[in-house]
C-alpha atoms as a printed R data frame, in Angstrom:
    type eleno elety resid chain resno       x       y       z
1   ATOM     1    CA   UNK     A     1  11.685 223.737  17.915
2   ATOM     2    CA   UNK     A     2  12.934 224.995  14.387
3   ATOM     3    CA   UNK     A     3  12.821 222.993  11.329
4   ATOM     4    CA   UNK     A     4  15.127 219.893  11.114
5   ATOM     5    CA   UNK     A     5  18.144 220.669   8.607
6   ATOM     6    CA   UNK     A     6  20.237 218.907   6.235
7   ATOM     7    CA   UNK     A     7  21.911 216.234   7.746
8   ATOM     8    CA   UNK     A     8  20.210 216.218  10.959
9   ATOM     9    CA   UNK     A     9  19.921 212.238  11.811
10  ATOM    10    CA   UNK     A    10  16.841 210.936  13.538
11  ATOM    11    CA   UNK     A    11  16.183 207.703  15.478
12  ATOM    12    CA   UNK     A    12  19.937 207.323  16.371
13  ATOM    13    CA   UNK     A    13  21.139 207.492  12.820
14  ATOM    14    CA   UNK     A    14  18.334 205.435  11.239
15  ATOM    15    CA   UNK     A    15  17.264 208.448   9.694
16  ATOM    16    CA   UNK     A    16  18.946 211.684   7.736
17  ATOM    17    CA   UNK     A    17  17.240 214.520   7.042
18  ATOM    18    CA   UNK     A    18  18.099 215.695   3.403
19  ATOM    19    CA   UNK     A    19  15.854 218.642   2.516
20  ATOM    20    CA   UNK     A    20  11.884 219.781   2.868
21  ATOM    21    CA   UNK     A    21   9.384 219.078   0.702
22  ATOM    22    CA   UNK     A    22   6.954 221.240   1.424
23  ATOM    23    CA   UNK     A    23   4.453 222.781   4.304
24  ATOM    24    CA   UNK     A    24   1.723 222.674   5.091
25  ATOM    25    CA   UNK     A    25  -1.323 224.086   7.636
26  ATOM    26    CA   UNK     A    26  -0.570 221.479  10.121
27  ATOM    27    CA   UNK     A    27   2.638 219.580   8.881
28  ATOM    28    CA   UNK     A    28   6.052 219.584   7.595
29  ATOM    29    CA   UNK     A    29   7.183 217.157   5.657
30  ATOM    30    CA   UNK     A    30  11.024 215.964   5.056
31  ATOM    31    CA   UNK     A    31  13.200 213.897   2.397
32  ATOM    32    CA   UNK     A    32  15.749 211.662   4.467
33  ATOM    33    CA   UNK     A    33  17.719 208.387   3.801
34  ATOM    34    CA   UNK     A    34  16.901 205.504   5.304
35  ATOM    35    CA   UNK     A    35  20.181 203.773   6.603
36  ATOM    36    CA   UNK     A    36  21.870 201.474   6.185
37  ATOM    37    CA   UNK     A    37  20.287 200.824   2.590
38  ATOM    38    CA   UNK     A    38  20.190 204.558   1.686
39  ATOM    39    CA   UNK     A    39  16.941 204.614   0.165
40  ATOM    40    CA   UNK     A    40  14.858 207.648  -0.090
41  ATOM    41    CA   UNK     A    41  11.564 207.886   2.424
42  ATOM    42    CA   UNK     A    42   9.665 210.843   3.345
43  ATOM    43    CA   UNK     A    43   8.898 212.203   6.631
44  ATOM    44    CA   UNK     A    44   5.898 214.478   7.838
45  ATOM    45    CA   UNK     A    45   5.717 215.538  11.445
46  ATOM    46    CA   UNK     A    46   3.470 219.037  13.025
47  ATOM    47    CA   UNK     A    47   4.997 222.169  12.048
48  ATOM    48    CA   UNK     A    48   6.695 224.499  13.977
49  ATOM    49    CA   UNK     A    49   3.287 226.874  14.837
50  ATOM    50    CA   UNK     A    50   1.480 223.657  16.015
51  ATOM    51    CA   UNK     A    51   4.386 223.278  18.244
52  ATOM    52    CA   UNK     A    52   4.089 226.157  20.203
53  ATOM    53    CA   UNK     A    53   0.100 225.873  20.615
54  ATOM    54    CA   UNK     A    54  -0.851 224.908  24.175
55  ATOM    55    CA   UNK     A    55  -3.036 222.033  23.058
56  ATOM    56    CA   UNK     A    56  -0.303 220.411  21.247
57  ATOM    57    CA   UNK     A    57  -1.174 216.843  22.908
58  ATOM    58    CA   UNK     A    58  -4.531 217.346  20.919
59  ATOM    59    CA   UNK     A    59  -2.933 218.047  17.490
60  ATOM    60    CA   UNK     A    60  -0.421 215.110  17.984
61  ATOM    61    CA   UNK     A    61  -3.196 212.619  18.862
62  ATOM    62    CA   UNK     A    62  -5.195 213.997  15.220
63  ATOM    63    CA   UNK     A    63  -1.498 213.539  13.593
64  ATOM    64    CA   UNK     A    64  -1.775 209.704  14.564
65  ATOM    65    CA   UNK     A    65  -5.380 209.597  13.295
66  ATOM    66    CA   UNK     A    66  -3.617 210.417   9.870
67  ATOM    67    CA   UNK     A    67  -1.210 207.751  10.285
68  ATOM    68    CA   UNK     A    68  -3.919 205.336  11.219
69  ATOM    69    CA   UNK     A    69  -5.922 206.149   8.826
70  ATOM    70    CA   UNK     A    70  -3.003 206.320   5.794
71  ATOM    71    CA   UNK     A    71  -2.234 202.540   7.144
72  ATOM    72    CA   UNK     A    72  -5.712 201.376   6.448
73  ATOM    73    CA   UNK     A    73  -6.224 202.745   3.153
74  ATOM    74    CA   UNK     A    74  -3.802 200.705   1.116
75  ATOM    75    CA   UNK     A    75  -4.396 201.349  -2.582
76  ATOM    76    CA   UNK     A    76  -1.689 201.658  -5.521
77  ATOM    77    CA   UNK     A    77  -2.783 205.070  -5.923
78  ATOM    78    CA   UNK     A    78  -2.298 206.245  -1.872
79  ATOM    79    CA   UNK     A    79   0.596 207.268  -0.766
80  ATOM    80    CA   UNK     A    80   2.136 203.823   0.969
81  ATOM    81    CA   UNK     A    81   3.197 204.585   5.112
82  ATOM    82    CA   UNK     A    82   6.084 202.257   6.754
83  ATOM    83    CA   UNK     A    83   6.006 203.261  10.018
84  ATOM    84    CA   UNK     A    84   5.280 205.513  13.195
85  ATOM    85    CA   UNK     A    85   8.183 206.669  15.663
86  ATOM    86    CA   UNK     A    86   9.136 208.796  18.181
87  ATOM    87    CA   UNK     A    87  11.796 211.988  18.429
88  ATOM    88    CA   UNK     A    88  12.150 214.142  21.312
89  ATOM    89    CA   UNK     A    89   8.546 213.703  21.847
90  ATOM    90    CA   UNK     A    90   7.480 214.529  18.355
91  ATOM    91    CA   UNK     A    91   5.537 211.818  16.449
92  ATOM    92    CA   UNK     A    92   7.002 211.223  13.002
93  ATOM    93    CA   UNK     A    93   5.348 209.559  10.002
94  ATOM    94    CA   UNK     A    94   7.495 207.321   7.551
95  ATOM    95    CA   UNK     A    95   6.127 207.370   4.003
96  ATOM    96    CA   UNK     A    96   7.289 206.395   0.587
97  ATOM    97    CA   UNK     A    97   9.321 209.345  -1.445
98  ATOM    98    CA   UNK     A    98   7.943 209.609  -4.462
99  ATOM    99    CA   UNK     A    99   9.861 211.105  -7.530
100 ATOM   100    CA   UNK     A   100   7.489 213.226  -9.402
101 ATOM   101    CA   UNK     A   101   5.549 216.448  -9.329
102 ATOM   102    CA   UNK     A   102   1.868 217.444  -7.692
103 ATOM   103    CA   UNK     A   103  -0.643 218.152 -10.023
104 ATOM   104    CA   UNK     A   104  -0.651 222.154  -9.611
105 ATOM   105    CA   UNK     A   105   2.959 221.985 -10.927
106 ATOM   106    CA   UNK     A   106   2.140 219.940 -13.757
107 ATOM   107    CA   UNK     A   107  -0.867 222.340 -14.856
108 ATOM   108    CA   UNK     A   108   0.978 225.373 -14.549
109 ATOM   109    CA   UNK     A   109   3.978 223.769 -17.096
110 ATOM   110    CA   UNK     A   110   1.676 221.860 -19.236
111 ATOM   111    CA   UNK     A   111  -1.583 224.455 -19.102
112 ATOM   112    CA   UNK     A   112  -4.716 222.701 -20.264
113 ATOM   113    CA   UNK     A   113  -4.935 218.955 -20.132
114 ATOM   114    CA   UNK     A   114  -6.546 216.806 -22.855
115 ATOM   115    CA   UNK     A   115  -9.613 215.317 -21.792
116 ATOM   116    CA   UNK     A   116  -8.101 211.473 -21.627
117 ATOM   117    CA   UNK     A   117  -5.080 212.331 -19.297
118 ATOM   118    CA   UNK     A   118  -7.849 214.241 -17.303
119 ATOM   119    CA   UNK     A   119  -9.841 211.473 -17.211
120 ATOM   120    CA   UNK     A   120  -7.064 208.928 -16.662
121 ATOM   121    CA   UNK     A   121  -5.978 210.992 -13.504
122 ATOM   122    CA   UNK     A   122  -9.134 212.036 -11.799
123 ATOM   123    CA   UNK     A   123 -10.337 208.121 -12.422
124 ATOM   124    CA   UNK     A   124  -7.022 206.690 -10.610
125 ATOM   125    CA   UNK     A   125  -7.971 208.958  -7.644
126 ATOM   126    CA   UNK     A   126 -11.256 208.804  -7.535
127 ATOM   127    CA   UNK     A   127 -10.126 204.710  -7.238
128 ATOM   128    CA   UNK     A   128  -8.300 205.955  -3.791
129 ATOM   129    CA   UNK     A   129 -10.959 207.937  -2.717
130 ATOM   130    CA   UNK     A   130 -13.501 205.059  -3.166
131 ATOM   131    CA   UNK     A   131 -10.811 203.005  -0.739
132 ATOM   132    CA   UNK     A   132 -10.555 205.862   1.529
133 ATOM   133    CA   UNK     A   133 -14.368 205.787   2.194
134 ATOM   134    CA   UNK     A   134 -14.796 201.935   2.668
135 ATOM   135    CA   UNK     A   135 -12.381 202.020   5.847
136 ATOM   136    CA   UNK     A   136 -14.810 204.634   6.995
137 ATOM   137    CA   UNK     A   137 -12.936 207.982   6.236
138 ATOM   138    CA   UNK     A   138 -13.092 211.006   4.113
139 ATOM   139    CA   UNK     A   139 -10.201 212.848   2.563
140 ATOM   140    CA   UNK     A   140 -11.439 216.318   2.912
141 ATOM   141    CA   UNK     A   141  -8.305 218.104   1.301
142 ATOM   142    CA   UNK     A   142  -8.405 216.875  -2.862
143 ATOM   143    CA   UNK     A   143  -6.892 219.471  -4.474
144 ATOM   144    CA   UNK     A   144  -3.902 219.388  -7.414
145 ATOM   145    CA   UNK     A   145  -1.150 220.167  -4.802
146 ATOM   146    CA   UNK     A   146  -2.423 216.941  -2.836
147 ATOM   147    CA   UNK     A   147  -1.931 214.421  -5.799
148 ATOM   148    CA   UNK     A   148   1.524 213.568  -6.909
149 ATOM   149    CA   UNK     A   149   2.748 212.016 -10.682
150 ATOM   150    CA   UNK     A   150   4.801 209.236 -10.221
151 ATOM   151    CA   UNK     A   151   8.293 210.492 -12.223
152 ATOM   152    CA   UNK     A   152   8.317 207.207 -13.884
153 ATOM   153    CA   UNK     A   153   4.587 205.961 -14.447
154 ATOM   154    CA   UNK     A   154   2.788 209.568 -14.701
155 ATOM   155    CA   UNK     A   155   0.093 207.080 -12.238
156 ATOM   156    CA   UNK     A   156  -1.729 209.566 -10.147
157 ATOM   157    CA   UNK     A   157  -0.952 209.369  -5.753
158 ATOM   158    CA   UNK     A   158  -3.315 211.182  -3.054
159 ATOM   159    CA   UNK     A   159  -1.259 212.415  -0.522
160 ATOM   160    CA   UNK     A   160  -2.152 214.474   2.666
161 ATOM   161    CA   UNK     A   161  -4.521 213.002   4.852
162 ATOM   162    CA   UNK     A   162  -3.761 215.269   7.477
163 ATOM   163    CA   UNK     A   163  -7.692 216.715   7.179
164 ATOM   164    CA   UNK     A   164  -9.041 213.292   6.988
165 ATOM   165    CA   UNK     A   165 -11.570 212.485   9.476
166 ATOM   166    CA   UNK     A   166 -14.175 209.287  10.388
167 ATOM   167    CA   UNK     A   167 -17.404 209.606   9.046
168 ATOM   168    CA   UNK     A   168 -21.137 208.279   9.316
169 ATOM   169    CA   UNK     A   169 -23.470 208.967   6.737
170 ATOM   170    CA   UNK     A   170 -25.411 211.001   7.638
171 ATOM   171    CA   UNK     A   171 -24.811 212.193  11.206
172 ATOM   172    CA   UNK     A   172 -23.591 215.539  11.985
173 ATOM   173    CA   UNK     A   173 -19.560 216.169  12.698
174 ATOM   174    CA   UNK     A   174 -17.817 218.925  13.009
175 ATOM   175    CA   UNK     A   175 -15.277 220.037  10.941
176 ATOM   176    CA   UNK     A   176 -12.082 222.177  11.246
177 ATOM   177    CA   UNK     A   177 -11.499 225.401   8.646
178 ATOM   178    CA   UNK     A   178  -8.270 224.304   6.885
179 ATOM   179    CA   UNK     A   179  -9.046 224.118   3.507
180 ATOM   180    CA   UNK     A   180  -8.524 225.612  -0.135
181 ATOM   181    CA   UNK     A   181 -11.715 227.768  -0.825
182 ATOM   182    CA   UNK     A   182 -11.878 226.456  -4.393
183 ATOM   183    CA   UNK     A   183 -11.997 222.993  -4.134
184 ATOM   184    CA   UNK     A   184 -14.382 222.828  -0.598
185 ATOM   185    CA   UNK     A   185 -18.170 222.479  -0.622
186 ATOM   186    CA   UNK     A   186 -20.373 224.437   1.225
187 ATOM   187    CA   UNK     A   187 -21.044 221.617   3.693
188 ATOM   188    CA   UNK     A   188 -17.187 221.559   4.403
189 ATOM   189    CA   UNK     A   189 -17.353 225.737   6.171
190 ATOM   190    CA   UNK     A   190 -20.272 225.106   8.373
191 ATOM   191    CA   UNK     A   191 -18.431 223.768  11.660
192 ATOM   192    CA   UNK     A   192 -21.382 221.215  12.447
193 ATOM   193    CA   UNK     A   193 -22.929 219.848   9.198
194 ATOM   194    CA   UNK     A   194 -23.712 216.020   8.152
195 ATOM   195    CA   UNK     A   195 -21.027 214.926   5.654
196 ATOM   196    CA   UNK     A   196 -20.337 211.788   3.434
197 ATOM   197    CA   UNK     A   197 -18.517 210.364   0.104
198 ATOM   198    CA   UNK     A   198 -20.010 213.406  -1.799
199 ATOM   199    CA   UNK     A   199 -18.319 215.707   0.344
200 ATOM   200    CA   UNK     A   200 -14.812 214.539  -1.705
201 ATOM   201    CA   UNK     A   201 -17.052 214.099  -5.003
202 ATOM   202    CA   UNK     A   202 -17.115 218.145  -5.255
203 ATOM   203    CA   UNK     A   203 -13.331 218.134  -4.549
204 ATOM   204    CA   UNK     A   204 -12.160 216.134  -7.256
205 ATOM   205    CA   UNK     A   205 -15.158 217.368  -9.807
206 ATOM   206    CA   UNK     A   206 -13.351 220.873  -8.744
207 ATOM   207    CA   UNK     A   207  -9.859 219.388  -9.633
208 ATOM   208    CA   UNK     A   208 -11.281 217.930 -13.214
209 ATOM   209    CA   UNK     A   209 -12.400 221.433 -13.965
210 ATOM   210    CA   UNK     A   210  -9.369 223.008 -13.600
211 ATOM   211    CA   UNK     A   211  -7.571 220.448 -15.436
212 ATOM   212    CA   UNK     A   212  -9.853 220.792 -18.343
213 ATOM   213    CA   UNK     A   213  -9.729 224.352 -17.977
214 ATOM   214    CA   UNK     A   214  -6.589 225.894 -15.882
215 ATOM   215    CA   UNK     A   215  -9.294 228.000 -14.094
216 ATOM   216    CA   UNK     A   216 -10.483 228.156  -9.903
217 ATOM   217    CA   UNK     A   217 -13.734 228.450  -9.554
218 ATOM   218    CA   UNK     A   218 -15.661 230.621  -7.798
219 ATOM   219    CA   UNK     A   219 -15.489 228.943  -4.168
220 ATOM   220    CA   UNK     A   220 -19.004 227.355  -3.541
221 ATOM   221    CA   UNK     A   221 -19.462 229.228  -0.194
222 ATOM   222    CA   UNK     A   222 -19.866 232.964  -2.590
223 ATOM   223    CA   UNK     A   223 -21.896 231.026  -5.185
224 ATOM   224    CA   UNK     A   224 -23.940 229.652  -2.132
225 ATOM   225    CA   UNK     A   225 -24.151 233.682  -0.499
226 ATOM   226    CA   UNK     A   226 -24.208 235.944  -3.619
227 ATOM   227    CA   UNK     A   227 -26.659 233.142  -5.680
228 ATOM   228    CA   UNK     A   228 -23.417 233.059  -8.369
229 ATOM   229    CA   UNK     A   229 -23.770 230.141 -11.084
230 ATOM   230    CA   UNK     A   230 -21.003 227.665 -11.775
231 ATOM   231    CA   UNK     A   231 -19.575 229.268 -15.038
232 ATOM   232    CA   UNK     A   232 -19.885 225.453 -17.310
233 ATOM   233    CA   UNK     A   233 -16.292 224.593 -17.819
234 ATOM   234    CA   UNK     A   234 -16.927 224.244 -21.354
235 ATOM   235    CA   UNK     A   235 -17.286 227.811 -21.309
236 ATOM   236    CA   UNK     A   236 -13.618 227.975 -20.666
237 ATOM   237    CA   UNK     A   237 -12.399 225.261 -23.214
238 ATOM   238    CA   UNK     A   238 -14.873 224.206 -25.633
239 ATOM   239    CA   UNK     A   239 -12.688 220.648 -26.386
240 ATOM   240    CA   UNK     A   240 -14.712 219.129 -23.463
241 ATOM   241    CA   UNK     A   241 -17.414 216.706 -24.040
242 ATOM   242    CA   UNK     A   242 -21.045 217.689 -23.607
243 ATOM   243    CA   UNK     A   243 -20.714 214.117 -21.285
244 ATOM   244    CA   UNK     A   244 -18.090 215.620 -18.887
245 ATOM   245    CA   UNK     A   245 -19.418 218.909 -18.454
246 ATOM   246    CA   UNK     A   246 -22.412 217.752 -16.984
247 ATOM   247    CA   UNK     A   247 -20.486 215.148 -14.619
248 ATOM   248    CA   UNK     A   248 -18.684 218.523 -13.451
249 ATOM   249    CA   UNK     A   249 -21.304 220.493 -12.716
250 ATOM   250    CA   UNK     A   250 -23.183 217.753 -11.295
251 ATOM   251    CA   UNK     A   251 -20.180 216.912  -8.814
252 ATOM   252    CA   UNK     A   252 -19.810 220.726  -8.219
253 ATOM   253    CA   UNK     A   253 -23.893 221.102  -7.182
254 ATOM   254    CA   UNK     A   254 -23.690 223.227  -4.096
255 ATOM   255    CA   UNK     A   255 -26.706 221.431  -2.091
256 ATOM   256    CA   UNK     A   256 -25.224 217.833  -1.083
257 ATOM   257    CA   UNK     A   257 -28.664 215.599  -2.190
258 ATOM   258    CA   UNK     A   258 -27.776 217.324  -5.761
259 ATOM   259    CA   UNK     A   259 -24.580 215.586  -6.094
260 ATOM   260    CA   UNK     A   260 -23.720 212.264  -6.992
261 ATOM   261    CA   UNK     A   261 -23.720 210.303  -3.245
262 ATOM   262    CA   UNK     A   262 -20.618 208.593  -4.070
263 ATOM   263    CA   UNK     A   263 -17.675 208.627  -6.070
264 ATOM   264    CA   UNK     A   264 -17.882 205.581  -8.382
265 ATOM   265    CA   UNK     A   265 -21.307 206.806  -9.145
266 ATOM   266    CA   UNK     A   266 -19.772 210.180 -10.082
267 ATOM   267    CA   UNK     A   267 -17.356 208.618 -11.978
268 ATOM   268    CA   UNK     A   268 -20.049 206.616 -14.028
269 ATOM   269    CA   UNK     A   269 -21.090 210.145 -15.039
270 ATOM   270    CA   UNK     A   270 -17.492 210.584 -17.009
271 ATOM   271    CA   UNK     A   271 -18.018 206.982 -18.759
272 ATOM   272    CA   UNK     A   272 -19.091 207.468 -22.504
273 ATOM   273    CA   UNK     A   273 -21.825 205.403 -23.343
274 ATOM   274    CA   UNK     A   274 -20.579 202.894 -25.693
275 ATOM   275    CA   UNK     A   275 -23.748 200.922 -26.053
276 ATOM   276    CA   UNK     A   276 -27.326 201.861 -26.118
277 ATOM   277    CA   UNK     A   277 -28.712 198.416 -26.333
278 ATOM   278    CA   UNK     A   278 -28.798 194.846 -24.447
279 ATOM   279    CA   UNK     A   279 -28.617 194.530 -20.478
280 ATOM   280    CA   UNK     A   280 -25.236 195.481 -18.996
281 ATOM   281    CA   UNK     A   281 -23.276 197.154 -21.050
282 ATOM   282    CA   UNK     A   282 -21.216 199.315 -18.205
283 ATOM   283    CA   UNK     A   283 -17.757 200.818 -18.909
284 ATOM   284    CA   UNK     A   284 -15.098 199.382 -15.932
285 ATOM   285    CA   UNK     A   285 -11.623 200.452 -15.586
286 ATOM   286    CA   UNK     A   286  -8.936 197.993 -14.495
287 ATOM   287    CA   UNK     A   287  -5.294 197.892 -14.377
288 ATOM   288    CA   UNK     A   288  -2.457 195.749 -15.866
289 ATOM   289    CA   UNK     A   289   1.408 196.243 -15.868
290 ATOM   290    CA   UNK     A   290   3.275 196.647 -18.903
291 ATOM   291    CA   UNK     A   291   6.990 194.828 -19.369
292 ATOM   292    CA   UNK     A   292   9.367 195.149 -21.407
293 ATOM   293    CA   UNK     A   293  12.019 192.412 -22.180
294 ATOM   294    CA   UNK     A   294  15.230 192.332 -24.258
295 ATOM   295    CA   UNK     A   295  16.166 189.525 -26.753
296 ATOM   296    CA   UNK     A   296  17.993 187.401 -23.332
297 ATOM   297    CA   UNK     A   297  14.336 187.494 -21.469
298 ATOM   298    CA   UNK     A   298  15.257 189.494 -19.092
299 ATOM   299    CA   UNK     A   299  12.938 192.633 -17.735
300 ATOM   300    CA   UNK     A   300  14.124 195.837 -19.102
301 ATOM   301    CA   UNK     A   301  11.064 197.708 -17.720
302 ATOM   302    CA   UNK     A   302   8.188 197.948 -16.120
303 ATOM   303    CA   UNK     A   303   5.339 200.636 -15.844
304 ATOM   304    CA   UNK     A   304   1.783 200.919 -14.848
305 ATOM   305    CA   UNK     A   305  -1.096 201.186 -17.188
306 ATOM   306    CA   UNK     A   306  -5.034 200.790 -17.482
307 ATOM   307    CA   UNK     A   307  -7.951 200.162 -19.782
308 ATOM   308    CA   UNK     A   308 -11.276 199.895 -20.226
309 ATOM   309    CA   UNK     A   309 -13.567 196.561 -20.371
310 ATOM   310    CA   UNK     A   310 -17.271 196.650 -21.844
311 ATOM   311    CA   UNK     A   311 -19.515 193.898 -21.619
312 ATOM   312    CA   UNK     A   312 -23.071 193.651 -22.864
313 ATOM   313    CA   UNK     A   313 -25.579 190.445 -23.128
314 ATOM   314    CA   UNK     A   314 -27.151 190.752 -26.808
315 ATOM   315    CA   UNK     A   315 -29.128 187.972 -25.624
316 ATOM   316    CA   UNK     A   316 -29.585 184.632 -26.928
317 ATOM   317    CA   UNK     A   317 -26.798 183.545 -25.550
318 ATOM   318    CA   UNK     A   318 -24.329 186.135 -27.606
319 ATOM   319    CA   UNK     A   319 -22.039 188.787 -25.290
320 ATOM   320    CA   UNK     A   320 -20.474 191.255 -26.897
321 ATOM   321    CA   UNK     A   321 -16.939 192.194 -24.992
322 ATOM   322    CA   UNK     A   322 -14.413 195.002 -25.728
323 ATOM   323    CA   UNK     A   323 -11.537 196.106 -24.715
324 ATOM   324    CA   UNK     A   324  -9.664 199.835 -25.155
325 ATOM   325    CA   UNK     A   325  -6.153 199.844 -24.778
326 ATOM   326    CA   UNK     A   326  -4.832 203.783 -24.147
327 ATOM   327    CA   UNK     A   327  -1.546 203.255 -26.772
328 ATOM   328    CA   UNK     A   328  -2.863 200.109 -28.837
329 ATOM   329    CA   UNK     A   329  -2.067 200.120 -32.380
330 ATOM   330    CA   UNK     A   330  -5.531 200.065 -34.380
C-alpha cells in the first residue's frame, strides 16, 4: 500500500487526507479535515515497510498498545487522542493537530536556549512523563523531534508513543532497538534488561543538555564501551548554573541506581534552593491561564502559563509563602 495522498478521504468521507507530517520507524502520520466541521486532526497509522513485513498482525496489535496507552495518559502537555478506526484493514489513530514546531526545529532556528525557557520546557514534560509512568508505562523515545510547541502558547506536547511499553519496576523486559543513540541509556540497547521511570529521566536530562548547549552527546552505549566521560554541559555554554549541571549529569549517569529513580525527583534537582532554613520550604510548579479582556468584558485571549509556589514554616506559627510569576512586573 503506498502513502495516502492529498485528498484521499477516509471512513466514507469523514476524513481527508491533506498532507504528511512526518515518518517515522514504525508510523506515518497525516494532516486531514475532519468533516463536516472542517477542523484539523492528525492521523498516524504503520508505514509502508511495516506493511509488507509478514508479522504485520503483531505490529498492528503494538500500534493499538500506543493508542491505549495515549488514551490513558491524559495530561495538558500529551498529545490528546479522539479515536481508533478502521480502513481497509489498517488501524488508524485520530489525534489533535497541533500548530507549532518540534523542539529540534526550534533549536536549530533559535540555537542555544536560555536556561528559564529550558527549564520551563523540560519541567512541562517531565509533568507528562510523571503521568505517563503512573498508568504504568514508559515513553522510551524523549527526544526534541518528539515534543511539539504549541504555535500559540509555546506550552511544551510529548508526542510519539509508538515505543512506549508497560513496565514493572524492576523486572526484566525486553526491549526493541528503535531509538536515537543520543538520547537512549545503556539499559535501553540490551534486549532483556530491568527498566523503570529513570529509564526516561536520561532522555529528557539528554534533551536539557542540548537545549542548554545545541550539542549530542556522546551516546551512553560508547561512553559505557570506550570508558568516555560525559563532557559537563557547562563546558559547552558556561551561562548554565552550577545547580543544573549537576541535575544533567546526574540524569545522564550511565549505571541506572546512579540516576535519579524518578522524574519529579530529577526535576527537584533543577529547583534552586530558595530557602536554607525552616521545615518545608520546596519549590512546586503549577499552572494558571492567562485572559485577556477588552473594555465590553468580553475574552480577547487566552494562553497558558505557570509559576512557582514556595512555602516554608518559620515556626511559631509564621509561614513564609512566595510566589514567582515568569512576566510579573517587579
Amino acid at each position: 500500500m503506498l502513502y495516502w495522498t492529498s485528498e484521499q478521504q477516509l471512513r466514507d468521507g469523514k476524513y481527508i487526507i491533506e498532507s504528511i507530517l512526518g515518518t517515522g520507524g514504525f508510523g506515518v502520520t497525516y494532516r486531514a479535515r475532519e468533516q463536516p466541521t472542517g477542523q484539523s486532526v492528525a492521523i498516524k497509522t504503520l508505514n509502508t515497510r511495516i506493511q509488507q513485513k509478514s508479522d504485520f498482525d503483531k505490529y498492528q496489535e503494538k500500534f493499538l498498545n500506543e493508542a491505549l496507552c495515549l488514551a490513558k495518559c491524559s495530561h495538558p502537555h500529551i498529545v490528546k487522542v479522539h479515536k481508533v478506526f478502521q480502513h481497509q484493514g489498517l488501524w488508524c489513530l485520530v489525534m489533535e493537530y497541533i500548530a507549532g514546531e518540534n523542539l529540534g526545529q526550534y533549536i536549530d532556528d533559535r540555537g542555544v536556549l536560555s536556561e528559564e525557557e529550558a527549564l520551563r520546557i523540560v519541567r512541562q514534560i517531565g509533568e507528562a512523563l510523571t503521568a505517563v509512568h503512573s498508568q504504568g508505562f514508559l515513553h522510551r523515545d524523549v527526544k526534541p523531534l518528539n515534543i511539539l510547541l504549541r504555535q500559540d502558547t509555546r506550552d511544551a506536547v510529548l508526542i510519539d508513543f509508538g515505543l512506549a511499553r508497560e513496565f514493572t519496576s524492576g523486572i526484566a523486559q525486553t526491549h526493541t532497538n528503535y531509538s536515537t543513540e543520543c538520547f537512549v541509556p545503556v539499559e535501553q540497547y540490551e534486549k532483556k534488561a530491568e527498566r523503570g521511570a529513570y529509564t526516561d529521566v536520561y532522555a529528557l536530562a539528554a534533551t536539557l543538555y542540548v537545549l542548554l548547549t545545541a550539542k549530542l552527546q556522546v551516546p551512553a552505549k560508547f561512553r559505557d564501551q570506550a570508558n568516555i566521560p560525559l563532557t559537563p554541559p557547562k563546558q559547552h555554554n558556561p551561562r548554565i548554573s552550577d545547580r543544573v549541571n549537576q541535575a544533567i549529569l546526574k540524569g545522564m549517569a550511565l549505571q541506572p541506581k546512579d540516576r535519579p529513580q524518578t522524574v519529579r525527583e530529577w526535576l527537584k534537582l533543577l529547583e534552586p534552593p530558595l530557602f536554607k532554613g525552616g521545615q518545608g520550604g520546596i519549590l512546586q510548579t503549577f499552572q494558571f491561564e492567562v485572559v485577556t479582556v477588552n473594555l465590553r468584558g468580553e475574552i480577547t485571549s487566552r494562553r497558558r502559563s505557570q509559576a512557582q509556589f514556595f512555602a516554608a514554616d518559620l515556626g511559631g506559627g509564621v509561614m513564609l509563602e512566595m510566589v514567582a510569576i515568569p512576566g510579573a512586573p517587579s
